[in-house]
Amino acid sequence: MQIQSRFCSHWLAALLISLTFWSGLPGSGHAQEELRIATSYKLMTLDPHYANLNENTSLLSHVYERLVYQDDRLDLKPGLAVSWRAVSDRQWEFKLRENVRFHDGSPLTADDVVYTIERIRDFLKSPSGGFRSYVTGIESVSAPDPLTVLIETDGAVPNLPLFFSSIFVMNRPAKGFETTEDLNAGHPPNGTGPYRFESWSSGESLRLARNDDYWDGKPAWSKVTFRVIENPAARVAALSTGEVDVADAIPARDVASLKERGARVASVGAARVNFVQFDVARDTLPGVTDKSGEPIANPFKNPLVRRALTLATDRGILVDKILAGYGTAAAQFFPNGLPGTSAKLLPEAPNYDEAKMLLAKAGFPDGFNLVLAGPASRYPGDAESLQAVAQSWARIGVNAQPAAAPFSVFNTKRAAGDYGVWYGGTSGEAVDIILHTLLASPDPERGTGALNFGKYRNEAFDAMLARAESIAVGPERNAALAQATELVMADQPIIPLYHFHHIVGYGSRIGSYVLHPRGWTTAMQTLPAME
């Protein structure tokens, strides 16, 4: 859920004050040669609308752009749209930037935006819903003139500009809609972004070339190569030996040794949450048994069990030991203080005695067995977090067997229902986006619950969230979102664990790296060292 290719961080404000957008840094007079990046992000598709995952949106943001983008405080700024306004409760007008061209030389027009919305809403069939939830409320979209987009919604959608900070604009082809298969088969992606697509080897590399005709000035690097290195130790080694200039998702434990070897490190708190999620819908669950190994009724249907496991989770160990301080214990979806968060929701210290009492009250005085699934090398400290959570739960008689798998395997199995409880993570443009996709009742027609793999349903929460989403962006909306979050977290459908810090290392060829709380890895964030 995602980015436009420009922002600046507070601590670099002085350095960047004379520059309008970071995507053009440092300007044509300082264009450098190849930038080599080791990334944990494995680009899964060249279709910018197929999967709403950070790896796709991060890497494809070099090629494609959005109407709106978010700065480092998650505020909305002009992108391909220079302005937008609500004409009425059900109508929005977006004005496009002049003199923007796609990589094939064709001009950006309002008709391309119409095509983009219609492709997502009417044509594309993504297993996880993709970006459809962002456009389900759009009744019609039209182009009164080449630089004006008029959108009619089926009700009030006060947050529509925020939705467009997630959607890449594609060029309308001569006829029909481009398929995902065509794009993945080598049909060159055609965007307006600062870099042109050169080649892609799934799971291995992505190669890009500078777009010399980019509307915001010549990009910094003539070539960009992303090497997919999923193993954190291998990314650290590649940076240490000078094989790459930048390495993302650096483990906190490796920060000190990298600095000793001359590398520099940048970090920022993540606008995201990592959590444990329960399947609360099925009557029995895979991997969940009594102590003798016999299947039992789904214990996670009982909120007392969910509460017990929450009280038996030691977030302090996760943050202080596993993340080495590069993280913040979580009780909700964004770090406290960001828009839509609640000041009342604070992380709790573990209380094993109370947790045992709750388990006994729920009918499990001796606990039970379970498999705790999760991805490996997807998030900082993920495999170690599985182990730490399992050790905490063992103190109340819940024997958890950690089962880490590569993210592609984990993601497929989770969607197929192979897990009863799992560790995961998600990010979003705003708190309501996460609430909408992670905890709202699954409803394909409304586009809610795309990541609600636990099939949690709470009608009171759904109503509170819908009310919050009907309010214009501002303090009243933020307060309503905080109240909805308080209500749903009292039911504990997930256990928030932590907000990790994004950590990026970079070598001597790099002057600085501009981090963003959404955690994207792009060439546009990378400033060359001045010779």
Coordinates of C-alpha atoms in Angstrom, one line a residue:
M1 CA 0.0 0.0 0.0
Q2 CA 2.5 3.0 -1.2
I3 CA 4.5 5.9 -2.8
Q4 CA 5.0 8.6 -5.2
S5 CA 8.6 9.1 -6.1
R6 CA 9.4 12.3 -4.1
F7 CA 9.7 13.3 -0.5
C8 CA 12.2 14.6 2.0
S9 CA 13.0 13.8 5.6
H10 CA 13.1 16.3 8.5
W11 CA 16.7 15.9 9.2
L12 CA 17.7 16.5 5.6
A13 CA 15.5 19.6 5.2
A14 CA 18.3 22.0 5.2
L15 CA 20.2 20.0 2.6
L16 CA 17.2 19.8 0.3
I17 CA 15.6 23.2 0.9
S18 CA 16.4 24.5 -2.5
L19 CA 15.0 21.4 -4.3
T20 CA 11.4 21.0 -5.1
F21 CA 11.3 17.2 -5.5
W22 CA 13.8 14.6 -4.5
S23 CA 13.2 12.4 -7.5
G24 CA 15.3 14.7 -9.6
L25 CA 18.2 15.0 -7.2
P26 CA 20.8 16.1 -7.6
G27 CA 20.1 17.5 -11.0
S28 CA 21.5 17.2 -14.5
G29 CA 24.9 18.7 -13.5
H30 CA 25.6 15.8 -11.1
A31 CA 24.3 12.8 -13.0
Q32 CA 26.2 9.7 -12.0
E33 CA 26.8 6.3 -13.5
E34 CA 25.4 3.0 -12.3
L35 CA 23.8 2.7 -8.9
R36 CA 23.8 -0.8 -7.4
I37 CA 21.3 -1.7 -4.8
A38 CA 20.9 -5.0 -2.8
T39 CA 17.3 -5.3 -1.9
S40 CA 15.2 -7.7 0.2
Y41 CA 12.3 -6.8 -2.1
K42 CA 11.5 -9.5 -4.6
L43 CA 9.6 -8.0 -7.5
M44 CA 6.7 -10.4 -8.1
T45 CA 5.2 -8.9 -11.2
L46 CA 5.6 -6.1 -13.7
D47 CA 1.9 -5.3 -13.5
P48 CA 1.6 -2.2 -11.3
H49 CA -2.0 -3.0 -10.4
Y50 CA -1.9 -6.7 -9.7
A51 CA -0.5 -6.9 -6.1
N52 CA -0.5 -4.3 -3.4
L53 CA 2.8 -5.3 -1.9
N54 CA 5.7 -3.1 -0.9
E55 CA 8.2 -4.9 -3.1
N56 CA 6.1 -4.2 -6.2
T57 CA 5.1 -0.6 -5.4
S58 CA 8.7 0.3 -4.2
L59 CA 10.5 -1.0 -7.3
L60 CA 7.9 -0.1 -9.9
S61 CA 7.8 3.5 -8.6
H62 CA 10.9 4.1 -10.7
V63 CA 8.8 3.5 -13.8
Y64 CA 5.3 4.6 -12.9
E65 CA 4.0 7.5 -10.9
R66 CA 0.8 8.5 -9.0
L67 CA -1.5 11.5 -9.1
V68 CA -0.7 12.2 -5.4
Y69 CA 2.1 11.4 -3.1
Q70 CA 2.7 11.4 0.6
D71 CA 5.6 13.3 2.3
D72 CA 7.4 12.0 5.4
R73 CA 4.5 13.1 7.7
L74 CA 2.1 11.2 5.4
D75 CA 0.6 14.5 4.2
L76 CA -0.6 14.6 0.6
K77 CA 1.4 16.5 -2.0
P78 CA 1.0 17.1 -5.8
G79 CA 2.3 14.3 -8.1
L80 CA 1.0 13.9 -11.6
A81 CA -2.0 15.9 -10.4
V82 CA -1.1 19.5 -9.5
S83 CA -4.4 20.0 -7.7
W84 CA -7.7 18.4 -6.7
R85 CA -10.9 19.5 -5.1
A86 CA -14.3 18.1 -4.1
V87 CA -16.8 19.6 -6.4
S88 CA -19.6 18.0 -4.3
D89 CA -20.1 15.1 -1.9
R90 CA -20.0 12.7 -4.8
Q91 CA -17.7 14.4 -7.3
W92 CA -14.0 15.1 -7.4
E93 CA -11.9 17.1 -10.0
F94 CA -8.2 16.4 -10.5
K95 CA -6.0 18.7 -12.7
L96 CA -3.0 17.1 -14.3
R97 CA 0.5 18.4 -14.7
E98 CA 1.4 19.7 -18.1
N99 CA 4.2 18.5 -20.4
V100 CA 4.5 15.0 -18.8
R101 CA 5.3 12.2 -21.2
F102 CA 5.4 8.5 -21.0
H103 CA 8.6 6.7 -21.8
D104 CA 7.3 6.0 -25.4
G105 CA 7.0 9.7 -25.9
S106 CA 3.2 9.9 -25.7
P107 CA 1.8 12.7 -23.5
L108 CA 0.1 12.0 -20.2
T109 CA -3.6 12.9 -20.6
A110 CA -6.8 12.5 -18.5
D111 CA -7.7 9.5 -20.6
D112 CA -4.8 7.6 -19.2
V113 CA -6.2 8.2 -15.7
V114 CA -9.6 7.0 -16.9
Y115 CA -8.0 3.8 -18.3
T116 CA -6.1 3.2 -15.1
I117 CA -9.2 3.4 -12.9
E118 CA -11.3 1.3 -15.2
R119 CA -8.5 -1.4 -15.6
I120 CA -8.4 -1.8 -11.8
R121 CA -12.1 -1.6 -11.2
D122 CA -13.5 -3.5 -14.2
F123 CA -10.8 -5.7 -15.7
L124 CA -8.1 -6.9 -13.4
K125 CA -8.8 -10.0 -11.3
S126 CA -6.2 -10.2 -8.5
P127 CA -6.4 -13.0 -6.0
S128 CA -5.9 -10.7 -3.1
G129 CA -8.0 -7.8 -4.5
G130 CA -4.9 -5.8 -5.6
F131 CA -5.9 -2.1 -5.6
R132 CA -9.6 -2.6 -6.2
S133 CA -10.7 -1.4 -2.7
Y134 CA -9.4 2.0 -3.7
V135 CA -11.7 2.4 -6.7
T136 CA -14.8 0.4 -5.7
G137 CA -16.6 3.6 -4.7
I138 CA -16.0 5.2 -8.1
E139 CA -19.2 5.1 -10.2
S140 CA -17.8 6.8 -13.3
V141 CA -14.7 8.6 -14.4
S142 CA -14.4 11.0 -17.4
A143 CA -12.0 13.4 -19.1
P144 CA -13.7 16.7 -19.9
D145 CA -10.4 17.9 -21.3
P146 CA -6.9 16.5 -21.7
L147 CA -5.8 17.7 -18.3
T148 CA -8.9 17.3 -16.2
V149 CA -10.2 14.2 -14.6
L150 CA -13.8 14.2 -13.2
I151 CA -14.7 11.4 -10.9
E152 CA -18.3 10.5 -9.7
T153 CA -18.6 8.3 -6.6
D154 CA -21.5 6.2 -5.4
G155 CA -21.4 8.1 -2.1
A156 CA -19.2 10.5 -0.2
V157 CA -15.6 9.5 -0.4
P158 CA -13.7 12.2 1.4
N159 CA -10.5 10.3 1.4
L160 CA -10.3 9.8 -2.4
P161 CA -7.1 11.8 -2.9
L162 CA -5.4 9.5 -0.4
F163 CA -6.4 6.5 -2.4
F164 CA -4.8 7.9 -5.4
S165 CA -1.5 8.1 -3.6
S166 CA -1.4 4.3 -4.0
I167 CA -2.3 3.9 -7.7
F168 CA 0.2 4.0 -10.5
V169 CA -1.0 5.7 -13.7
M170 CA -0.7 3.6 -16.9
N171 CA -0.8 4.6 -20.5
R172 CA -3.9 3.7 -22.4
P173 CA -3.0 1.2 -25.1
A174 CA -4.5 1.3 -28.6
K175 CA -7.3 -1.0 -27.7
G176 CA -8.5 -3.1 -24.8
F177 CA -6.8 -3.6 -21.5
E178 CA -3.2 -4.9 -21.0
T179 CA -3.1 -8.2 -19.2
T180 CA -0.8 -9.2 -16.4
E181 CA 0.5 -12.0 -18.5
D182 CA 1.5 -9.6 -21.3
L183 CA 3.3 -7.3 -18.9
N184 CA 5.2 -10.2 -17.3
A185 CA 6.1 -11.7 -20.6
G186 CA 8.3 -8.8 -21.5
H187 CA 6.0 -6.1 -22.9
P188 CA 8.0 -3.1 -21.7
P189 CA 6.3 -1.2 -18.8
N190 CA 5.5 2.3 -20.1
G191 CA 5.3 4.9 -17.3
T192 CA 6.1 8.5 -16.7
G193 CA 8.7 7.9 -14.0
P194 CA 12.4 9.0 -13.7
Y195 CA 13.7 5.6 -14.9
R196 CA 12.9 3.4 -17.9
F197 CA 12.6 -0.3 -17.7
E198 CA 15.4 -2.3 -19.2
S199 CA 15.1 -5.9 -18.0
W200 CA 13.8 -8.1 -15.2
S201 CA 14.6 -11.5 -13.9
S202 CA 12.0 -12.6 -11.4
G203 CA 13.6 -13.1 -8.0
E204 CA 17.0 -12.0 -9.2
S205 CA 17.4 -8.5 -10.6
L206 CA 15.7 -5.4 -12.1
R207 CA 17.6 -3.1 -14.4
L208 CA 16.7 0.5 -15.2
A209 CA 18.0 3.3 -17.3
R210 CA 17.7 7.0 -16.7
N211 CA 14.7 8.8 -18.3
D212 CA 16.6 11.8 -19.7
D213 CA 13.2 13.5 -20.6
Y214 CA 11.8 13.2 -17.1
W215 CA 9.5 16.1 -16.4
D216 CA 11.1 17.0 -13.1
G217 CA 14.7 17.1 -14.4
K218 CA 17.3 14.5 -15.2
P219 CA 17.6 11.8 -12.5
A220 CA 20.8 11.3 -10.6
W221 CA 21.9 7.9 -12.0
S222 CA 22.4 6.8 -15.6
K223 CA 21.8 3.1 -14.7
V224 CA 20.2 1.4 -11.7
T225 CA 20.5 -2.3 -10.9
F226 CA 18.6 -4.0 -8.1
R227 CA 20.0 -7.3 -7.0
V228 CA 17.5 -9.4 -5.0
I229 CA 19.3 -10.7 -2.0
E230 CA 16.8 -12.1 0.4
N231 CA 19.3 -13.3 3.0
P232 CA 20.1 -10.3 5.4
A233 CA 23.7 -11.5 6.0
A234 CA 24.3 -11.7 2.3
R235 CA 23.1 -8.1 1.8
V236 CA 25.3 -6.9 4.6
A237 CA 28.3 -8.8 3.1
A238 CA 27.6 -7.3 -0.4
L239 CA 27.7 -3.8 1.1
S240 CA 30.7 -4.5 3.2
T241 CA 32.8 -5.7 0.2
G242 CA 31.7 -2.9 -2.1
E243 CA 29.7 -5.1 -4.5
V244 CA 26.7 -2.8 -4.0
D245 CA 26.3 0.9 -3.0
V246 CA 23.1 0.5 -1.0
A247 CA 21.6 -2.4 1.0
D248 CA 18.1 -2.2 2.5
A249 CA 16.5 -4.0 5.5
I250 CA 19.8 -4.1 7.5
P251 CA 19.4 -6.2 10.7
A252 CA 19.8 -4.0 13.7
R253 CA 22.5 -6.4 15.0
D254 CA 24.7 -5.6 12.0
V255 CA 24.6 -1.8 12.4
A256 CA 27.7 -1.5 14.6
S257 CA 29.9 -3.8 12.5
L258 CA 28.8 -2.0 9.3
K259 CA 29.8 1.3 10.8
E260 CA 33.2 -0.1 11.8
R261 CA 33.8 -1.1 8.2
G262 CA 33.2 2.4 7.0
A263 CA 29.6 2.1 5.8
R264 CA 27.0 4.7 6.9
V265 CA 23.5 3.9 8.2
A266 CA 20.2 5.7 8.0
S267 CA 17.1 4.7 9.9
V268 CA 13.5 5.9 10.5
G269 CA 10.5 4.5 12.4
A270 CA 8.1 2.6 10.2
A271 CA 4.5 3.6 9.5
R272 CA 3.5 0.0 9.7
V273 CA 2.9 -2.8 12.3
N274 CA 4.0 -6.4 12.7
F275 CA 1.5 -8.6 14.5
V276 CA 0.1 -12.0 15.3
Q277 CA -3.2 -12.8 13.6
F278 CA -5.7 -15.5 14.5
D279 CA -8.1 -17.5 12.4
V280 CA -11.3 -16.9 14.3
A281 CA -13.8 -18.3 11.8
R282 CA -13.2 -22.1 11.3
D283 CA -14.3 -24.7 13.8
T284 CA -11.0 -26.5 13.8
L285 CA -7.6 -25.3 12.7
P286 CA -4.5 -27.0 11.1
G287 CA -1.7 -27.4 13.7
V288 CA -3.9 -26.6 16.7
T289 CA -4.3 -29.6 19.1
D290 CA -4.5 -30.6 22.7
K291 CA -1.3 -31.7 24.5
S292 CA -1.7 -35.2 23.3
G293 CA -1.9 -34.1 19.7
E294 CA -5.6 -34.5 19.1
P295 CA -7.5 -31.8 17.2
I296 CA -9.5 -29.4 19.3
A297 CA -12.2 -26.8 18.7
N298 CA -10.8 -23.5 17.5
P299 CA -9.6 -21.8 20.7
F300 CA -9.2 -18.4 19.0
K301 CA -12.9 -18.0 18.7
N302 CA -12.9 -17.2 22.4
P303 CA -11.8 -13.6 23.1
L304 CA -10.4 -14.8 26.5
V305 CA -7.9 -16.9 24.7
R306 CA -6.9 -14.1 22.5
R307 CA -6.5 -11.8 25.5
A308 CA -4.5 -14.4 27.3
L309 CA -2.0 -14.8 24.5
T310 CA -1.7 -11.0 24.3
L311 CA -0.9 -10.8 28.0
A312 CA 1.7 -13.6 27.5
T313 CA 3.6 -11.7 24.8
D314 CA 6.7 -9.9 25.8
R315 CA 7.1 -7.0 23.4
G316 CA 10.1 -5.7 25.3
I317 CA 12.3 -8.7 24.3
L318 CA 11.3 -8.2 20.7
V319 CA 12.2 -4.5 20.6
D320 CA 15.2 -4.5 22.9
K321 CA 16.9 -7.8 22.1
I322 CA 15.8 -8.8 18.6
L323 CA 15.6 -5.3 17.1
A324 CA 18.4 -4.0 19.3
G325 CA 16.4 -0.9 20.0
Y326 CA 15.5 -0.2 16.3
G327 CA 11.8 -0.6 17.0
T328 CA 8.9 0.5 19.1
A329 CA 6.5 -1.7 21.0
A330 CA 3.0 -1.6 19.4
A331 CA -0.5 -1.5 20.7
Q332 CA -2.1 -0.3 17.5
F333 CA -1.3 0.2 13.8
F334 CA 0.9 3.2 13.5
P335 CA 3.3 4.6 16.1
N336 CA 1.6 6.9 18.5
G337 CA 1.2 10.5 17.4
L338 CA 0.6 9.8 13.7
P339 CA -2.8 10.8 12.3
G340 CA -5.6 8.4 13.4
T341 CA -3.8 6.8 16.4
S342 CA -5.2 6.7 19.9
A343 CA -3.3 8.1 22.9
K344 CA -5.1 5.6 25.1
L345 CA -3.6 2.5 23.4
L346 CA -0.3 1.7 25.0
P347 CA 1.8 -1.5 25.0
E348 CA 1.3 -3.7 28.0
A349 CA 4.0 -5.5 30.0
P350 CA 3.4 -9.3 30.0
N351 CA 1.3 -10.7 32.9
Y352 CA 1.6 -14.4 32.8
D353 CA -0.4 -15.1 36.0
E354 CA -3.4 -13.3 34.6
A355 CA -2.9 -14.9 31.2
K356 CA -3.1 -18.4 32.9
M357 CA -6.2 -17.5 34.7
L358 CA -7.9 -16.4 31.5
L359 CA -6.9 -19.6 29.7
A360 CA -8.3 -21.6 32.5
K361 CA -11.6 -19.6 32.4
A362 CA -11.8 -20.3 28.7
G363 CA -11.5 -24.0 29.3
F364 CA -7.8 -24.5 28.7
P365 CA -6.2 -24.9 32.1
D366 CA -3.4 -27.0 30.7
G367 CA -3.0 -24.9 27.5
F368 CA -2.7 -26.5 24.0
N369 CA -0.4 -26.9 21.1
L370 CA -0.2 -24.8 17.9
V371 CA 2.0 -24.1 14.9
L372 CA 3.0 -20.4 14.7
A373 CA 3.7 -19.7 11.1
G374 CA 5.5 -16.7 9.6
P375 CA 7.7 -15.5 6.8
A376 CA 11.5 -15.8 6.9
S377 CA 13.7 -12.8 5.9
R378 CA 10.7 -10.7 5.0
Y379 CA 10.8 -8.3 8.0
P380 CA 13.5 -7.3 10.5
G381 CA 13.7 -10.0 13.2
D382 CA 10.8 -12.1 11.8
A383 CA 12.2 -15.6 12.4
E384 CA 13.6 -14.6 15.7
S385 CA 10.3 -13.0 16.7
L386 CA 8.5 -16.3 16.1
Q387 CA 10.9 -18.0 18.5
A388 CA 10.5 -15.3 21.1
V389 CA 6.7 -15.3 21.0
A390 CA 6.7 -19.1 21.2
Q391 CA 9.0 -18.9 24.3
S392 CA 6.7 -16.4 25.9
W393 CA 3.5 -18.4 25.3
A394 CA 5.2 -21.6 26.7
R395 CA 5.1 -19.9 30.1
I396 CA 1.3 -20.2 30.1
G397 CA 1.2 -23.7 28.7
V398 CA 0.7 -22.9 25.1
N399 CA 3.3 -24.8 23.2
A400 CA 3.9 -23.0 19.9
Q401 CA 6.0 -24.6 17.2
P402 CA 7.6 -21.8 15.0
A403 CA 7.3 -22.5 11.3
A404 CA 9.1 -19.9 9.1
A405 CA 9.0 -20.1 5.4
P406 CA 10.0 -17.9 2.4
F407 CA 7.5 -15.2 2.0
S408 CA 6.1 -16.5 -1.3
V409 CA 5.5 -19.9 0.3
F410 CA 4.1 -18.4 3.4
N411 CA 1.8 -16.0 1.5
T412 CA 0.4 -18.8 -0.7
K413 CA -0.2 -21.1 2.3
R414 CA -1.8 -18.3 4.4
A415 CA -4.2 -17.4 1.6
A416 CA -5.0 -21.1 1.2
G417 CA -6.0 -21.5 4.9
D418 CA -3.0 -23.7 5.8
Y419 CA -2.4 -21.8 9.1
G420 CA -4.4 -21.3 12.2
V421 CA -2.3 -18.5 13.7
W422 CA 0.6 -16.6 12.1
Y423 CA 3.0 -13.6 12.3
G424 CA 2.7 -11.0 9.7
G425 CA 3.0 -7.3 8.9
T426 CA 1.3 -4.6 6.9
S427 CA 1.6 -0.9 6.1
G428 CA -0.7 1.6 4.6
E429 CA -1.1 5.2 3.6
A430 CA -3.2 5.9 6.7
V431 CA -4.6 4.1 9.7
D432 CA -8.0 3.7 8.1
I433 CA -6.4 1.9 5.1
I434 CA -5.0 -0.8 7.5
L435 CA -8.2 -1.0 9.4
H436 CA -10.2 -1.3 6.1
T437 CA -8.0 -4.1 4.8
L438 CA -6.8 -6.0 7.9
L439 CA -9.8 -6.0 10.3
A440 CA -13.0 -4.9 8.5
S441 CA -15.3 -7.8 7.7
P442 CA -14.4 -9.4 4.3
D443 CA -16.7 -8.1 1.6
P444 CA -15.5 -8.2 -2.0
E445 CA -18.2 -5.9 -3.1
R446 CA -17.1 -3.1 -0.7
G447 CA -13.4 -4.1 -1.1
T448 CA -13.0 -4.5 2.7
G449 CA -11.0 -7.2 4.4
A450 CA -8.5 -8.0 1.7
L451 CA -5.9 -8.9 4.3
N452 CA -8.4 -10.2 6.9
F453 CA -7.2 -13.8 6.5
G454 CA -8.5 -14.6 10.0
K455 CA -12.1 -13.8 8.7
Y456 CA -12.7 -11.6 11.8
R457 CA -16.1 -9.9 11.8
N458 CA -17.3 -7.1 14.1
E459 CA -20.4 -5.2 13.0
A460 CA -20.0 -2.5 15.6
F461 CA -16.4 -1.9 14.4
D462 CA -17.5 -1.9 10.8
A463 CA -20.1 0.7 11.5
M464 CA -17.6 2.9 13.4
L465 CA -15.0 2.6 10.7
A466 CA -17.6 3.5 8.0
R467 CA -18.5 6.6 10.0
A468 CA -14.9 7.6 10.3
E469 CA -14.3 7.1 6.6
S470 CA -17.2 9.4 5.8
I471 CA -15.6 12.4 7.6
A472 CA -13.3 14.8 5.7
V473 CA -9.5 14.5 6.5
G474 CA -8.7 16.4 9.7
P475 CA -9.0 16.2 13.5
E476 CA -12.6 14.9 13.6
R477 CA -11.7 12.0 11.2
N478 CA -8.6 11.2 13.2
A479 CA -10.6 11.1 16.5
A480 CA -13.2 8.8 14.9
L481 CA -10.5 6.5 13.7
A482 CA -8.9 6.4 17.1
Q483 CA -12.2 5.4 18.7
A484 CA -12.8 2.7 16.1
T485 CA -9.3 1.4 16.8
E486 CA -9.9 1.3 20.6
L487 CA -13.1 -0.7 20.1
V488 CA -11.6 -3.3 17.8
M489 CA -8.4 -3.7 19.8
A490 CA -10.5 -4.4 23.0
D491 CA -11.6 -7.6 21.1
Q492 CA -8.0 -8.5 20.3
P493 CA -8.4 -10.0 16.8
I494 CA -4.6 -9.5 16.4
I495 CA -1.7 -8.9 18.7
P496 CA 0.3 -5.8 17.6
L497 CA 3.9 -6.6 18.3
Y498 CA 6.1 -3.7 17.1
H499 CA 6.8 -0.9 14.7
F500 CA 10.2 -1.7 13.4
H501 CA 12.6 0.9 12.2
H502 CA 13.7 0.9 8.5
I503 CA 17.5 0.6 8.4
V504 CA 19.5 1.2 5.2
G505 CA 23.2 1.0 4.8
Y506 CA 25.2 2.8 2.1
G507 CA 28.8 3.1 0.9
S508 CA 31.3 5.8 -0.1
R509 CA 29.7 6.5 -3.5
I510 CA 26.6 7.7 -1.8
G511 CA 26.3 11.1 -0.2
S512 CA 23.1 10.4 1.8
Y513 CA 20.0 8.3 1.8
V514 CA 16.6 9.9 2.4
L515 CA 14.4 7.5 4.3
H516 CA 10.6 7.5 4.5
P517 CA 8.4 5.9 7.1
R518 CA 6.7 3.8 4.5
G519 CA 10.0 2.0 3.9
W520 CA 10.4 2.1 0.1
T521 CA 13.8 1.4 -1.5
T522 CA 14.4 3.5 -4.6
A523 CA 17.2 5.2 -6.5
M524 CA 15.4 8.5 -6.1
Q525 CA 16.1 8.4 -2.4
T526 CA 19.9 8.0 -3.0
L527 CA 22.0 11.1 -3.3
P528 CA 25.5 10.7 -5.0
A529 CA 28.6 11.7 -3.1
M530 CA 29.9 15.1 -4.3
E531 CA 33.3 14.8 -5.9

